[in-house]
């Protein structure tokens, strides 16, 4: 993993007991509520679904986000899988 090519994008996802999610490489928080977050990351759009979700820490200058709550799923929206949904893209293009 340390064989990172110069200029290659990088993202770290750390989750503790499905209750605390820490992410690096976040460019922007596109939308969020207590059940869903849509993040623009260096590796594409990421949707996080769960219950009672809220931002614990946010620093977009460093690309860091920490989210608390009960996490059900994480999915990248690259258009190749079943996670692509009209509702999420509707939020994206508000």
PDB file of N, CA, C and O in Angstrom, residues 18 21 33-37 47-54 67-74:
ATOM      1  N   UNK A  18     -19.459   0.358  13.434  1.00  0.00           N
ATOM      2  CA  UNK A  18     -20.559   0.909  12.635  1.00  0.00           C
ATOM      3  C   UNK A  18     -21.174   2.166  13.248  1.00  0.00           C
ATOM      4  O   UNK A  18     -22.246   2.602  12.858  1.00  0.00           O
ATOM      5  N   UNK A  21     -17.533   6.857  11.658  1.00  0.00           N
ATOM      6  CA  UNK A  21     -16.920   6.718  10.343  1.00  0.00           C
ATOM      7  C   UNK A  21     -16.022   7.921  10.118  1.00  0.00           C
ATOM      8  O   UNK A  21     -16.467   9.065  10.217  1.00  0.00           O
ATOM      9  N   UNK A  33     -28.581  14.298   5.613  1.00  0.00           N
ATOM     10  CA  UNK A  33     -29.641  14.337   6.611  1.00  0.00           C
ATOM     11  C   UNK A  33     -29.352  13.186   7.579  1.00  0.00           C
ATOM     12  O   UNK A  33     -28.277  12.589   7.527  1.00  0.00           O
ATOM     13  N   UNK A  34     -30.271  12.886   8.461  1.00  0.00           N
ATOM     14  CA  UNK A  34     -30.002  11.887   9.493  1.00  0.00           C
ATOM     15  C   UNK A  34     -29.952  10.461   8.961  1.00  0.00           C
ATOM     16  O   UNK A  34     -29.543   9.555   9.674  1.00  0.00           O
ATOM     17  N   UNK A  35     -30.336  10.257   7.678  1.00  0.00           N
ATOM     18  CA  UNK A  35     -30.338   8.911   7.113  1.00  0.00           C
ATOM     19  C   UNK A  35     -29.400   8.736   5.924  1.00  0.00           C
ATOM     20  O   UNK A  35     -29.146   7.606   5.521  1.00  0.00           O
ATOM     21  N   UNK A  36     -28.886   9.845   5.366  1.00  0.00           N
ATOM     22  CA  UNK A  36     -28.055   9.710   4.167  1.00  0.00           C
ATOM     23  C   UNK A  36     -27.117  10.893   3.982  1.00  0.00           C
ATOM     24  O   UNK A  36     -27.522  12.045   4.142  1.00  0.00           O
ATOM     25  N   UNK A  37     -25.876  10.599   3.638  1.00  0.00           N
ATOM     26  CA  UNK A  37     -24.872  11.602   3.291  1.00  0.00           C
ATOM     27  C   UNK A  37     -24.429  11.352   1.860  1.00  0.00           C
ATOM     28  O   UNK A  37     -24.293  10.200   1.444  1.00  0.00           O
ATOM     29  N   UNK A  47     -21.922   7.596  -1.156  1.00  0.00           N
ATOM     30  CA  UNK A  47     -23.151   7.731  -0.377  1.00  0.00           C
ATOM     31  C   UNK A  47     -23.031   6.865   0.871  1.00  0.00           C
ATOM     32  O   UNK A  47     -22.535   5.743   0.823  1.00  0.00           O
ATOM     33  N   UNK A  48     -23.465   7.425   1.989  1.00  0.00           N
ATOM     34  CA  UNK A  48     -23.450   6.739   3.274  1.00  0.00           C
ATOM     35  C   UNK A  48     -24.874   6.729   3.781  1.00  0.00           C
ATOM     36  O   UNK A  48     -25.499   7.779   3.894  1.00  0.00           O
ATOM     37  N   UNK A  49     -25.383   5.540   4.065  1.00  0.00           N
ATOM     38  CA  UNK A  49     -26.749   5.416   4.562  1.00  0.00           C
ATOM     39  C   UNK A  49     -26.722   4.838   5.968  1.00  0.00           C
ATOM     40  O   UNK A  49     -25.867   4.019   6.299  1.00  0.00           O
ATOM     41  N   UNK A  50     -27.690   5.288   6.787  1.00  0.00           N
ATOM     42  CA  UNK A  50     -27.756   4.806   8.156  1.00  0.00           C
ATOM     43  C   UNK A  50     -28.891   5.445   8.922  1.00  0.00           C
ATOM     44  O   UNK A  50     -29.862   5.928   8.341  1.00  0.00           O
ATOM     45  N   UNK A  51     -28.736   5.459  10.243  1.00  0.00           N
ATOM     46  CA  UNK A  51     -29.729   6.051  11.141  1.00  0.00           C
ATOM     47  C   UNK A  51     -29.031   7.016  12.085  1.00  0.00           C
ATOM     48  O   UNK A  51     -27.917   6.755  12.540  1.00  0.00           O
ATOM     49  N   UNK A  52     -29.710   8.115  12.386  1.00  0.00           N
ATOM     50  CA  UNK A  52     -29.195   9.118  13.322  1.00  0.00           C
ATOM     51  C   UNK A  52     -27.789   9.593  12.953  1.00  0.00           C
ATOM     52  O   UNK A  52     -26.955   9.792  13.829  1.00  0.00           O
ATOM     53  N   UNK A  53     -27.543   9.767  11.671  1.00  0.00           N
ATOM     54  CA  UNK A  53     -26.232  10.218  11.209  1.00  0.00           C
ATOM     55  C   UNK A  53     -26.086  11.723  11.422  1.00  0.00           C
ATOM     56  O   UNK A  53     -27.020  12.481  11.205  1.00  0.00           O
ATOM     57  N   UNK A  54     -24.898  12.121  11.865  1.00  0.00           N
ATOM     58  CA  UNK A  54     -24.584  13.538  11.997  1.00  0.00           C
ATOM     59  C   UNK A  54     -23.074  13.726  11.905  1.00  0.00           C
ATOM     60  O   UNK A  54     -22.300  12.793  12.141  1.00  0.00           O
ATOM     61  N   UNK A  67     -18.243  11.076  10.816  1.00  0.00           N
ATOM     62  CA  UNK A  67     -19.697  10.960  10.899  1.00  0.00           C
ATOM     63  C   UNK A  67     -20.047   9.972  11.993  1.00  0.00           C
ATOM     64  O   UNK A  67     -19.491   8.872  12.036  1.00  0.00           O
ATOM     65  N   UNK A  68     -20.965  10.378  12.879  1.00  0.00           N
ATOM     66  CA  UNK A  68     -21.456   9.495  13.940  1.00  0.00           C
ATOM     67  C   UNK A  68     -22.875   9.056  13.611  1.00  0.00           C
ATOM     68  O   UNK A  68     -23.602   9.752  12.914  1.00  0.00           O
ATOM     69  N   UNK A  69     -23.263   7.929  14.156  1.00  0.00           N
ATOM     70  CA  UNK A  69     -24.587   7.367  13.946  1.00  0.00           C
ATOM     71  C   UNK A  69     -24.433   5.882  13.653  1.00  0.00           C
ATOM     72  O   UNK A  69     -23.352   5.322  13.793  1.00  0.00           O
ATOM     73  N   UNK A  70     -25.505   5.242  13.239  1.00  0.00           N
ATOM     74  CA  UNK A  70     -25.449   3.822  12.914  1.00  0.00           C
ATOM     75  C   UNK A  70     -25.382   3.666  11.400  1.00  0.00           C
ATOM     76  O   UNK A  70     -26.326   4.011  10.686  1.00  0.00           O
ATOM     77  N   UNK A  71     -24.255   3.173  10.891  1.00  0.00           N
ATOM     78  CA  UNK A  71     -24.010   3.082   9.452  1.00  0.00           C
ATOM     79  C   UNK A  71     -24.560   1.772   8.902  1.00  0.00           C
ATOM     80  O   UNK A  71     -24.241   0.691   9.404  1.00  0.00           O
ATOM     81  N   UNK A  72     -25.405   1.876   7.857  1.00  0.00           N
ATOM     82  CA  UNK A  72     -25.940   0.701   7.170  1.00  0.00           C
ATOM     83  C   UNK A  72     -25.107   0.341   5.951  1.00  0.00           C
ATOM     84  O   UNK A  72     -24.865  -0.834   5.693  1.00  0.00           O
ATOM     85  N   UNK A  73     -24.705   1.350   5.161  1.00  0.00           N
ATOM     86  CA  UNK A  73     -23.984   1.041   3.930  1.00  0.00           C
ATOM     87  C   UNK A  73     -23.147   2.222   3.447  1.00  0.00           C
ATOM     88  O   UNK A  73     -23.427   3.373   3.760  1.00  0.00           O
ATOM     89  N   UNK A  74     -22.117   1.875   2.689  1.00  0.00           N
ATOM     90  CA  UNK A  74     -21.267   2.830   1.982  1.00  0.00           C
ATOM     91  C   UNK A  74     -21.253   2.381   0.528  1.00  0.00           C
ATOM     92  O   UNK A  74     -21.072   1.195   0.250  1.00  0.00           O
TER      93      UNK A  74
END
